Short mmCIF file of C-alpha atoms in Angstrom, two decimals:
data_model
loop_
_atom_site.label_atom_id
_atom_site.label_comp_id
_atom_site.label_asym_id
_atom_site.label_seq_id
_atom_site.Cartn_x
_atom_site.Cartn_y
_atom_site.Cartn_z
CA UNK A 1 -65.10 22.73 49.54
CA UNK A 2 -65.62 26.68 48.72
CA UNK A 3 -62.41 27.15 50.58
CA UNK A 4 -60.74 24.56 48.33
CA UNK A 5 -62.04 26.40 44.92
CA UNK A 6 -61.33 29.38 45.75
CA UNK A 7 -57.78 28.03 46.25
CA UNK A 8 -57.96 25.93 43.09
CA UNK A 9 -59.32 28.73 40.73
CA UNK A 10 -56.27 30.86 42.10
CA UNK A 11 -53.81 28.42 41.47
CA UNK A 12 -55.26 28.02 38.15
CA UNK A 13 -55.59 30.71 36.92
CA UNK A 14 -52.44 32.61 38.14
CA UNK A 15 -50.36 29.89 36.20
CA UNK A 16 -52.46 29.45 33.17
CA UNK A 17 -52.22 33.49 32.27
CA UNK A 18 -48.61 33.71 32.28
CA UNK A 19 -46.86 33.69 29.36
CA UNK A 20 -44.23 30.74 30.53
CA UNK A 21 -47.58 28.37 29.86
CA UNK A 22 -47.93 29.32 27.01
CA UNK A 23 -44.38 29.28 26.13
CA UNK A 24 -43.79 25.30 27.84
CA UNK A 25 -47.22 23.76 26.09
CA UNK A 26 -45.68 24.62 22.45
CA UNK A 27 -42.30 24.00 23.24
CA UNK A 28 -42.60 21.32 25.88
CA UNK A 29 -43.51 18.63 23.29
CA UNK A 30 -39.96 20.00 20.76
CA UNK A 31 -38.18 19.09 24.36
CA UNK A 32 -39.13 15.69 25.02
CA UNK A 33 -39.07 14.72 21.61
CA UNK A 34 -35.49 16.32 20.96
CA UNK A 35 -34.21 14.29 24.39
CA UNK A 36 -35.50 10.68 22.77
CA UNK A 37 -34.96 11.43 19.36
CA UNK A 38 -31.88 13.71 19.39
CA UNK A 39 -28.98 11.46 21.40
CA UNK A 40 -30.17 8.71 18.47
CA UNK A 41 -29.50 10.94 15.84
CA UNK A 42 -26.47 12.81 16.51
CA UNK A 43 -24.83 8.95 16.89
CA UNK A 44 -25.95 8.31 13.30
CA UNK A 45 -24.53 11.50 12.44
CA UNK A 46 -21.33 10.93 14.02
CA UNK A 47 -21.28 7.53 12.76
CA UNK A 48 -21.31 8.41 8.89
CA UNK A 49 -20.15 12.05 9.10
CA UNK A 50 -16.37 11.51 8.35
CA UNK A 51 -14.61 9.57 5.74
CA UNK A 52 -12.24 6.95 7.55
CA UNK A 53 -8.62 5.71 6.37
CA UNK A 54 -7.51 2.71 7.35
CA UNK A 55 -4.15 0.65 6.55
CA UNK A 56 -4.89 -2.83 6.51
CA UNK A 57 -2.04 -4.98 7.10
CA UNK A 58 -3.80 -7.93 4.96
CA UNK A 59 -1.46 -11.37 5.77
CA UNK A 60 -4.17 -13.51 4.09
CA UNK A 61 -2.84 -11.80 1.00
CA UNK A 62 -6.76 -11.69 -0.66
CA UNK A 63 -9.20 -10.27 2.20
CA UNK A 64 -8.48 -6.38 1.40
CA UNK A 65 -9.56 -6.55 -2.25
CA UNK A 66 -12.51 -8.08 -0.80
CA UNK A 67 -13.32 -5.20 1.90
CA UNK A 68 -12.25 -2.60 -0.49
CA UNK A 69 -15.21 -3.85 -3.14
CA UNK A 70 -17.90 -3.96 -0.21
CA UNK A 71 -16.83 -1.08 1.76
CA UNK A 72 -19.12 1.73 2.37
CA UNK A 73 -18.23 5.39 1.39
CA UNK A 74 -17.56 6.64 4.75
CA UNK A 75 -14.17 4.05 5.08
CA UNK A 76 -11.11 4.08 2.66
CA UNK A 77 -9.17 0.84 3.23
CA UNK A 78 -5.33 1.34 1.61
CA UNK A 79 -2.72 -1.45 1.73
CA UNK A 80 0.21 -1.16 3.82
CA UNK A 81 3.60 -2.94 4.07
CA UNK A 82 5.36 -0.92 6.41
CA UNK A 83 6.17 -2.54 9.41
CA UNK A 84 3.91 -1.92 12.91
CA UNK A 85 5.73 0.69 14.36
CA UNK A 86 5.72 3.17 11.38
CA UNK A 87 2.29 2.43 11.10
CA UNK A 88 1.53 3.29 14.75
CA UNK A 89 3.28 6.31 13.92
CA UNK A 90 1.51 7.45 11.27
CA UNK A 91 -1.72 6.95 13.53
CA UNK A 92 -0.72 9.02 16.06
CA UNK A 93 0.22 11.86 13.50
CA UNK A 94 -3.23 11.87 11.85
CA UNK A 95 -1.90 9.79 8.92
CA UNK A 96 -4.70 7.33 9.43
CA UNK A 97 -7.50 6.84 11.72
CA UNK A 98 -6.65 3.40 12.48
CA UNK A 99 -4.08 0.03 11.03
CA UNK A 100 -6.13 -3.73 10.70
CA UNK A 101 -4.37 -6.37 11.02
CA UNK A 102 -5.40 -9.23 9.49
CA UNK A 103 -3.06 -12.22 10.28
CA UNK A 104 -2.79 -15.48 7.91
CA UNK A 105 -4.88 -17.73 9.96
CA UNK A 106 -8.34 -15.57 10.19
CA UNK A 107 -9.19 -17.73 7.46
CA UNK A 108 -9.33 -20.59 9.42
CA UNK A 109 -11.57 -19.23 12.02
CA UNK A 110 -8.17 -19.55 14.07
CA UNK A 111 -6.61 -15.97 14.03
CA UNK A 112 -8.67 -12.79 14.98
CA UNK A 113 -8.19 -9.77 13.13
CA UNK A 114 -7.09 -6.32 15.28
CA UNK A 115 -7.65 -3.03 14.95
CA UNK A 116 -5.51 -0.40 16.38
CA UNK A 117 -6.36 3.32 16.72
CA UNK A 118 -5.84 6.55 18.94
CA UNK A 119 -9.21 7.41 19.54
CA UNK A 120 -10.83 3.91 19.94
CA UNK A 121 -13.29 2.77 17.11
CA UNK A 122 -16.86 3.22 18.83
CA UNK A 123 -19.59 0.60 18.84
CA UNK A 124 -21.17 1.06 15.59
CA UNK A 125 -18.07 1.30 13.67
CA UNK A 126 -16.54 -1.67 15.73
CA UNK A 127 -19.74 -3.57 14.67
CA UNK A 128 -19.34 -2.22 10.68
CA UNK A 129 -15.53 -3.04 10.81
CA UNK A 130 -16.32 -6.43 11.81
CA UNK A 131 -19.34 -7.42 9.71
CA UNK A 132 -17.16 -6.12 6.71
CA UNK A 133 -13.88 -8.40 8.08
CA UNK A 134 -16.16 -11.54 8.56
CA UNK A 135 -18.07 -11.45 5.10
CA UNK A 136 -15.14 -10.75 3.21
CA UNK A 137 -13.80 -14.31 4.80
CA UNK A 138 -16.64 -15.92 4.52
CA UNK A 139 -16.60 -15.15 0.30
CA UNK A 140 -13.23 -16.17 0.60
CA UNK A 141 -13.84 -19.27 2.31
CA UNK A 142 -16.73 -20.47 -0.25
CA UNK A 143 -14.74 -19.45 -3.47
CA UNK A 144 -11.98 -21.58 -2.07
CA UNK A 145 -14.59 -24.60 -1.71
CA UNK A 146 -15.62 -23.85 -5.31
CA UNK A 147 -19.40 -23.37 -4.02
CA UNK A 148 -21.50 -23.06 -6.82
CA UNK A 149 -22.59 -19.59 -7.84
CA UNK A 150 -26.34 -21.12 -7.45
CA UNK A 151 -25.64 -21.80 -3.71
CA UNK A 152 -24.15 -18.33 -3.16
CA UNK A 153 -27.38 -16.79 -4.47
CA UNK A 154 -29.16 -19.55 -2.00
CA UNK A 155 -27.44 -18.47 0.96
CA UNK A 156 -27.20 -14.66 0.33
CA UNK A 157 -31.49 -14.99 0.03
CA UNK A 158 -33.51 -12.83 2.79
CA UNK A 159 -37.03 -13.64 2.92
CA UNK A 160 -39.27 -10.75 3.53
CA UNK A 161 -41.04 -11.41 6.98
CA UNK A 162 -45.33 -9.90 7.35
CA UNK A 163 -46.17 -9.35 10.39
CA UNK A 164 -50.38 -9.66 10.68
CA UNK A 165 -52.15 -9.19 13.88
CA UNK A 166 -55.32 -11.20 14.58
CA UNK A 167 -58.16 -8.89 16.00
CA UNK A 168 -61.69 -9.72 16.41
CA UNK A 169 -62.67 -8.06 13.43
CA UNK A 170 -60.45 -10.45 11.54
CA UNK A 171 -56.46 -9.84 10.83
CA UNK A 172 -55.08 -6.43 10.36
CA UNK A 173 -51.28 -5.15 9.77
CA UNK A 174 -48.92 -5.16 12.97
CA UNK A 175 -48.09 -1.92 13.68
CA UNK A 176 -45.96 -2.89 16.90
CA UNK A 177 -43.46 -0.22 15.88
CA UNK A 178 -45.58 2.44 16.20
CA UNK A 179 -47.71 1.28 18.82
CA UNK A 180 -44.35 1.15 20.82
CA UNK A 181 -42.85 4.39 19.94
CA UNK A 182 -46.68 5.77 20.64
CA UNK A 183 -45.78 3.89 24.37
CA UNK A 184 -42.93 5.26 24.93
CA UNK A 185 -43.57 8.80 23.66
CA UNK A 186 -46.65 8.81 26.58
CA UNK A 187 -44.99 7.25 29.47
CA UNK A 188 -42.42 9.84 29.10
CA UNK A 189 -44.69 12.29 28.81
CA UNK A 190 -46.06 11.53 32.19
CA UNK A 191 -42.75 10.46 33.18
CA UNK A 192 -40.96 14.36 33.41
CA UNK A 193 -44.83 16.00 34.09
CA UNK A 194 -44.86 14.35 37.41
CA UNK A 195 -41.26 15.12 37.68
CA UNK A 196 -42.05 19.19 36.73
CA UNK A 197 -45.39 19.53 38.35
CA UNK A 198 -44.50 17.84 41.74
CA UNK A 199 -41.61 19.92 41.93
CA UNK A 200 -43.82 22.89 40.96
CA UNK A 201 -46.14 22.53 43.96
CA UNK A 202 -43.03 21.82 46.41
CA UNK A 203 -41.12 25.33 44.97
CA UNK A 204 -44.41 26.71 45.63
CA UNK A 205 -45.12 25.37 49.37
CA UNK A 206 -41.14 26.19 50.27
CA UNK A 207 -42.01 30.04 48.68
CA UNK A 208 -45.15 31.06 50.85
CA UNK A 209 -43.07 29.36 53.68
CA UNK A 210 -40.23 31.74 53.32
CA UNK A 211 -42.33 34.70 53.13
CA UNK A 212 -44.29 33.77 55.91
CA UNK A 213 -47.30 33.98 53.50
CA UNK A 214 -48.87 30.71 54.90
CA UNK A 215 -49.00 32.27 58.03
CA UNK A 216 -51.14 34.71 57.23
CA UNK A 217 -53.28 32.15 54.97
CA UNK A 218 -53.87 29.24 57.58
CA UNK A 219 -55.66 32.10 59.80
CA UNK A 220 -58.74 31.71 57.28
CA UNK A 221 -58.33 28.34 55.48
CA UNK A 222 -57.29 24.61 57.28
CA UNK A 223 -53.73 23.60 56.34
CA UNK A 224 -55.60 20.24 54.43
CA UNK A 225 -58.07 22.77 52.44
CA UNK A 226 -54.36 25.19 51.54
CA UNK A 227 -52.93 21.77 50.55
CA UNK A 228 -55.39 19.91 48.14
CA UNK A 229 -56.45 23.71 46.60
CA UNK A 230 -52.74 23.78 45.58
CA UNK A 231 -52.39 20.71 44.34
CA UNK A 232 -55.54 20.63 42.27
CA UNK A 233 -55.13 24.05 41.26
CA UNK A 234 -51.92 22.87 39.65
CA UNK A 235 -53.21 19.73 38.78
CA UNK A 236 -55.57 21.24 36.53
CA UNK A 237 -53.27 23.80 35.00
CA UNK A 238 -51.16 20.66 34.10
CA UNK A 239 -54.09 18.84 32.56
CA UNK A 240 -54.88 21.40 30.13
CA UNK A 241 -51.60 21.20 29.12
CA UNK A 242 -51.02 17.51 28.87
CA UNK A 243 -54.71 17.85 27.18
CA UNK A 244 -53.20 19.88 24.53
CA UNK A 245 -49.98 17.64 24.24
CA UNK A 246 -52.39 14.45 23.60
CA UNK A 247 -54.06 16.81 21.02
CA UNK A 248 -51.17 17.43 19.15
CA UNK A 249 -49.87 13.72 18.92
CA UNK A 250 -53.29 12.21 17.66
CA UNK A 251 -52.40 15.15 15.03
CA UNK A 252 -49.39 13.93 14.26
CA UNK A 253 -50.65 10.43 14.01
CA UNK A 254 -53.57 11.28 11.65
CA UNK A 255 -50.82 13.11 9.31
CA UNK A 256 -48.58 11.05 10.11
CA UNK A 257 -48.83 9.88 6.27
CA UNK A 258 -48.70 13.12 4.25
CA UNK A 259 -45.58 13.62 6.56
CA UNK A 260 -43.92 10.51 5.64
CA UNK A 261 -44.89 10.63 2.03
CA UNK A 262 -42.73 14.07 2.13
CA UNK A 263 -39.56 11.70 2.68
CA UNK A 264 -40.29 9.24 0.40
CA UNK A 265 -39.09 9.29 -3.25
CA UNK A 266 -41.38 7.33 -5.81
CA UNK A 267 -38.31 6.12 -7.74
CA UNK A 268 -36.69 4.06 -4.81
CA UNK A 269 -40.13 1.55 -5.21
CA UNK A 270 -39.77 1.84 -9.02
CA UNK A 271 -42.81 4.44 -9.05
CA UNK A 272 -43.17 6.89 -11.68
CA UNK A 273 -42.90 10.33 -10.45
CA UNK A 274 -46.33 11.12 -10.60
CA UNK A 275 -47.49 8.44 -8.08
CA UNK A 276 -50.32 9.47 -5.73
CA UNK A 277 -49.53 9.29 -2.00
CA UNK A 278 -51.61 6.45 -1.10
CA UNK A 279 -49.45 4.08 -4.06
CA UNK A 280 -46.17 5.56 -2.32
CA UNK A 281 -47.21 4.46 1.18
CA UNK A 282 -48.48 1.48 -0.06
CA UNK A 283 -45.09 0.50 -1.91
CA UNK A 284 -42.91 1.54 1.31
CA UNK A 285 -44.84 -0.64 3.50
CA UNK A 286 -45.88 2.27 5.74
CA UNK A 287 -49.63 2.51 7.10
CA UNK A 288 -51.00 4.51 9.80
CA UNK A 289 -51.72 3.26 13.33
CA UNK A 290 -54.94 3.49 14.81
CA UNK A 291 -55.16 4.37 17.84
CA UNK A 292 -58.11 4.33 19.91
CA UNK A 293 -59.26 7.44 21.25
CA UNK A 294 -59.60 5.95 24.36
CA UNK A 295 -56.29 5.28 24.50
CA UNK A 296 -55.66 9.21 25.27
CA UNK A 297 -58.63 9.18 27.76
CA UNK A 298 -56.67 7.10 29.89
CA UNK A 299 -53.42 8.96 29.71
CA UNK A 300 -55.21 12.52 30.82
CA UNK A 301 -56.54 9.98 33.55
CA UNK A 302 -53.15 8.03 34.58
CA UNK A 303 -51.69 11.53 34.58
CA UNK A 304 -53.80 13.17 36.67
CA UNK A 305 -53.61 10.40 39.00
CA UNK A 306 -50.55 10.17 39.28
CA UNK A 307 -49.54 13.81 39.78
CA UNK A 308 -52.36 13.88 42.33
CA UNK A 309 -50.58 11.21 44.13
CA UNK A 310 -46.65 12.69 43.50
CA UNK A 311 -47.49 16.19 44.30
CA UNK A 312 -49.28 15.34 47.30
CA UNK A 313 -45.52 13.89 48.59
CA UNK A 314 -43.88 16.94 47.37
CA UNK A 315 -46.15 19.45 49.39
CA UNK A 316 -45.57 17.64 51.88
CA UNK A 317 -41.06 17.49 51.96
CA UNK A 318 -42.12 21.57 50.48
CA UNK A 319 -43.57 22.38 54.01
CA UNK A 320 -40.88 20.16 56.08
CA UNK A 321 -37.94 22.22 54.59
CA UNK A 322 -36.92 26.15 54.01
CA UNK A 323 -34.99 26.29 51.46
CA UNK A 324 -34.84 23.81 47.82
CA UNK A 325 -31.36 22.51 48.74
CA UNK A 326 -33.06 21.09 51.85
CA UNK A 327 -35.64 19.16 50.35
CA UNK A 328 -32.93 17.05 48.23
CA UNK A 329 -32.52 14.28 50.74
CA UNK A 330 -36.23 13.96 51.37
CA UNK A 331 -37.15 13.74 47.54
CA UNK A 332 -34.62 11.06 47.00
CA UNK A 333 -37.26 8.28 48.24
CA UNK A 334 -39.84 9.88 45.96
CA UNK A 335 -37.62 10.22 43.44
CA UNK A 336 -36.65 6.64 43.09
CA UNK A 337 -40.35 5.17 43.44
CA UNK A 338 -41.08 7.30 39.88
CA UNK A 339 -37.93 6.20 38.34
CA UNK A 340 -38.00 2.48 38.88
CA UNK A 341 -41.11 2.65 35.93
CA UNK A 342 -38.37 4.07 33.87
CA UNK A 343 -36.11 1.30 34.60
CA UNK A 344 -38.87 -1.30 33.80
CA UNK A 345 -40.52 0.09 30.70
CA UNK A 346 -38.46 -1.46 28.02
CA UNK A 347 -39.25 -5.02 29.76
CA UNK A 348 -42.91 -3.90 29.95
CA UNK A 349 -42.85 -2.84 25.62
CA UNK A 350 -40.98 -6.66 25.07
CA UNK A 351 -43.52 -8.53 27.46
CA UNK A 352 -46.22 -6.44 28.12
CA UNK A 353 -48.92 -9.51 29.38
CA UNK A 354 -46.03 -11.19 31.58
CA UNK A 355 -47.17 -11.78 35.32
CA UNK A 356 -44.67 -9.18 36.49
CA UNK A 357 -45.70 -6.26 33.88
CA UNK A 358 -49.24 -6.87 35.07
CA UNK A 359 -47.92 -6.50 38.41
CA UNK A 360 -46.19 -4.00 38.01
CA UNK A 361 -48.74 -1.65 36.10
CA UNK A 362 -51.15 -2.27 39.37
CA UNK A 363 -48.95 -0.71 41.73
CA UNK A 364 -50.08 2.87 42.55
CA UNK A 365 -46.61 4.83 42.21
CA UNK A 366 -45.96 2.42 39.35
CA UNK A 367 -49.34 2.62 36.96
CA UNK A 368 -49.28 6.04 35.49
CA UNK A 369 -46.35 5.23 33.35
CA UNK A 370 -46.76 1.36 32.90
CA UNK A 371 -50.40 0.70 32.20
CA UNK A 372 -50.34 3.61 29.77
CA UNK A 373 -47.35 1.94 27.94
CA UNK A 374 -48.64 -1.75 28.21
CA UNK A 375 -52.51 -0.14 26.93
CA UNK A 376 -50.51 1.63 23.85
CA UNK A 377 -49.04 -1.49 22.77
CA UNK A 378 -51.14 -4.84 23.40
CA UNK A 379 -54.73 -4.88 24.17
CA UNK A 380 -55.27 -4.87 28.13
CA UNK A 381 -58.29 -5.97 29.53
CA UNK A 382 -60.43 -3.64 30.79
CA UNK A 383 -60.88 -4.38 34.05
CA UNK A 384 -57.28 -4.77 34.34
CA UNK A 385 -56.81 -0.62 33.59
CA UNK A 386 -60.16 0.21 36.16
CA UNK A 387 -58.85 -1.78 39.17
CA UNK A 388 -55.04 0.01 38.26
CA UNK A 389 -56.45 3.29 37.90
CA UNK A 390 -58.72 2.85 41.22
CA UNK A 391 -55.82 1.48 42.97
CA UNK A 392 -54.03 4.80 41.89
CA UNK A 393 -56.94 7.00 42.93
CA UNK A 394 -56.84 4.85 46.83
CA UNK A 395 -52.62 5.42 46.55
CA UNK A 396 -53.73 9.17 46.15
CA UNK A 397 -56.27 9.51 49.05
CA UNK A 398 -53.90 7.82 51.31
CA UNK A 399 -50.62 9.46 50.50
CA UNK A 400 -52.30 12.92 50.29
CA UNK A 401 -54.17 11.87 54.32
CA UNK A 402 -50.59 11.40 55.11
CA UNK A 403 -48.90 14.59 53.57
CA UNK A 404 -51.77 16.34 55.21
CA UNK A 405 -50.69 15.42 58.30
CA UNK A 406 -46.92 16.32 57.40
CA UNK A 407 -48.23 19.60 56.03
CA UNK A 408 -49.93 20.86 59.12
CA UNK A 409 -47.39 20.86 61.04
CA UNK A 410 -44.60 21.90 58.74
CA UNK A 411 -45.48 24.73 57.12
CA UNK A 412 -45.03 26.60 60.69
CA UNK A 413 -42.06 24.74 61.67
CA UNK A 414 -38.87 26.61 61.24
CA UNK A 415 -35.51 25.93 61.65
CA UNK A 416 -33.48 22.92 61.86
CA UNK A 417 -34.00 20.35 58.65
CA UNK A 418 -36.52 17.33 59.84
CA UNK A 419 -35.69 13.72 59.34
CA UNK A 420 -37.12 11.13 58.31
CA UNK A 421 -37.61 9.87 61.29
CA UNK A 422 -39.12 13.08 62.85
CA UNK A 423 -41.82 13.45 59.74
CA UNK A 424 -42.57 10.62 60.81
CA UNK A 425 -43.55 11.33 64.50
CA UNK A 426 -45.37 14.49 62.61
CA UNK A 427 -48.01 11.97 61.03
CA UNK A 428 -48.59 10.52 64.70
CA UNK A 429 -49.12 14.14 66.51
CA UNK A 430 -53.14 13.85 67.50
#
């Protein structure tokens, strides 16, 4: 064990006095949040950013005065009479973005309407286009009927929808929302740190390989004493950071309102200018989440678990291989086992008490990302999280006996790339 600290507090502390720390624990959070957030945003932007013309070839004769009154800013519907090909023309030259045909019958329900354009018209304006074609019938349909303006008002009614969640305190408001965004934020979070920190301990195992460092290091220390120093070393660095992270969202969440209240304008909730912040929040609807601190116990402890049990598999394809390009086809069955938590997360946010999330947040290579997300957004029994976490903790002792084994033997081995099959026969050797 003194061999094993001594390794650790290297590790450690080599890592945790550069300045590229530093540098990744106040940028790494900008990162992740720019990757969820930013792909959403830019398709809102892109969405509204330029004014669209459109010649409508209206056959109904009574649908384009309709459109043109509901229309949003961003789309400038214009009559046209020409006939198809000049208009087709005058698409391809820039004229217009796009024609709509709307033939006699789409009153009926028996024609469709058709939109033509260069570019293609994208899902959320394909959506828009639509939603504007189909209410614009629909008026036209119940005028026709002579509906009664009293039934119009009837039908055009929305009735605002409370959700209230029943604790054992008594009822409280249903943050789902945030609770889910809080979710996903974490899982992802652990998501790309087992990702970054696995791969940091295999760059590190194929670097004192190449430089024939190791040999000079298993002359004092046991290859399984070199192996969990390293990884613990590591592991630590990356729990002060992920320490730091969780620090900075419960931040976030506790002024989470003064943020909001920055965005708001008082006027939009007919509020006099001078409305304090708590009448503001109260009038948009908006309250703060709260989330128990030992919610963000459990993701330092998911985390560490399961890097502890990912790194231990990237030592050990680190001391099979010589060079990074090598170890690609041996990380592709790691790689996989900490993606398919990705692939299920979204079912485990909608259903998060199913039979198959439960499952499915049990599973050692599965739990660090699923029973954090299924913890942040229903209420999971606590034995549930124990028995996950101690499976995790059993994954880790046995995958890290196994990479052991792998690691003995392959941080001396040179040469020719293993396979799978001969790592294999590496775990057997007595």
């Amino acid at each position: 064990m003194h061999k094993i600290w001594i390794i650790l507090k290297s590790e450690f502390l080599r890592r945790v006095k550069s300045k590229w720390f530093v540098v990744a624990t106040l940028v790494g959070p900008v990162i992740l949040v720019a990757v969820m957030v930013l792909p959403a945003v830019l398709g809102i932007l892109a969405s509204g950013s330029d004014e669209k013309a459109i010649a409508v070839v209206d056959e109904t004769g009574v649908l384009l005065e309709r459109m043109q009154a509901e229309a949003e800013d961003q789309y400038r519907f214009v009559a046209a009479e020409a006939p198809l090909d000049s208009l087709r023309a005058a698409v391809e030259a820039g004229t217009y973005d796009g024609y709509l045909v709307l033939p006699g019958d789409v009153l009926t329900g028996a024609g469709a309407a058709t939109y033509y354009s260069v570019e293609g018209g994208g899902l959320s304006f394909g959506e828009r286009l639509e939603r504007l074609v189909s209410r614009a019938v629909e008026a036209e349909r119940l005028e026709a009927r002579q509906v009664d303006a009293e039934v119009l008002e009837i039908l055009e009614t929305s009735v605002p929808m409370r959700m209230v969640k029943l604790t054992d305190e008594g009822e409280a408001a249903d943050d789902t929302i945030a609770y889910v965004l809080v979710g996903y934020i974490m899982g992802f979070f652990i998501y790309f740190a087992m990702f970054f920190y696995g791969a940091f301990v295999m760059n590190g195992v194929i670097e004192e390989k190449t430089s024939r460092v190791v040999e000079v290091m298993v002359s004092s220390v046991r290859p399984f004493q070199l192996l969990m120093g390293k990884v613990l070393g590591i592991g630590a660095m990356g729990l002060v950071q992920m320490a730091a992270w969780a620090v900075l969202i419960l931040l976030l969440l506790t002024f989470s309102g003064s943020i909001a209240s920055l965005f708001l304008n008082p006027a939009d909730f007919n509020l006099p200018a001078q409305a304090s912040q708590e009448e503001v929040l109260a009038a948009a609807d908006f309250s703060v989440p709260e989330i128990e601190p030992g919610l963000f116990v459990w993701f330092l402890l998911f985390f560490l678990g399961g890097y502890l049990l990912y790194a231990s598999l990237f030592a050990a394809v680190g001391s099979a291989v010589e060079q990074q390009q090598d170890a690609q086809g041996l990380m592709m069955p790691i790689t996989l086992l900490i993606l398919v938590p990705i692939i299920f997360i979204t079912f485990i946010v909608e259903s998060p008490n199913t039979t198959l999330s439960v499952v499915l947040s049990l599973i050692p290579f599965f739990s660090p990302i699923l029973m954090v997300v299924r913890a942040a957004v229903t209420d999971v029994p606590f034995w549930e999280i124990a028995l996950s976490y101690l499976l995790l903790i059993g994954g880790f002792l046995g995958a890290i006996w196994l990479s052991a084994r792998i690691y003995r033997v392959g941080i001396l081995m040179y040469g020719k790339k293993p396979s799978l099959r001969e790592l294999a026969r590496w775990v057997r050797y007595a």
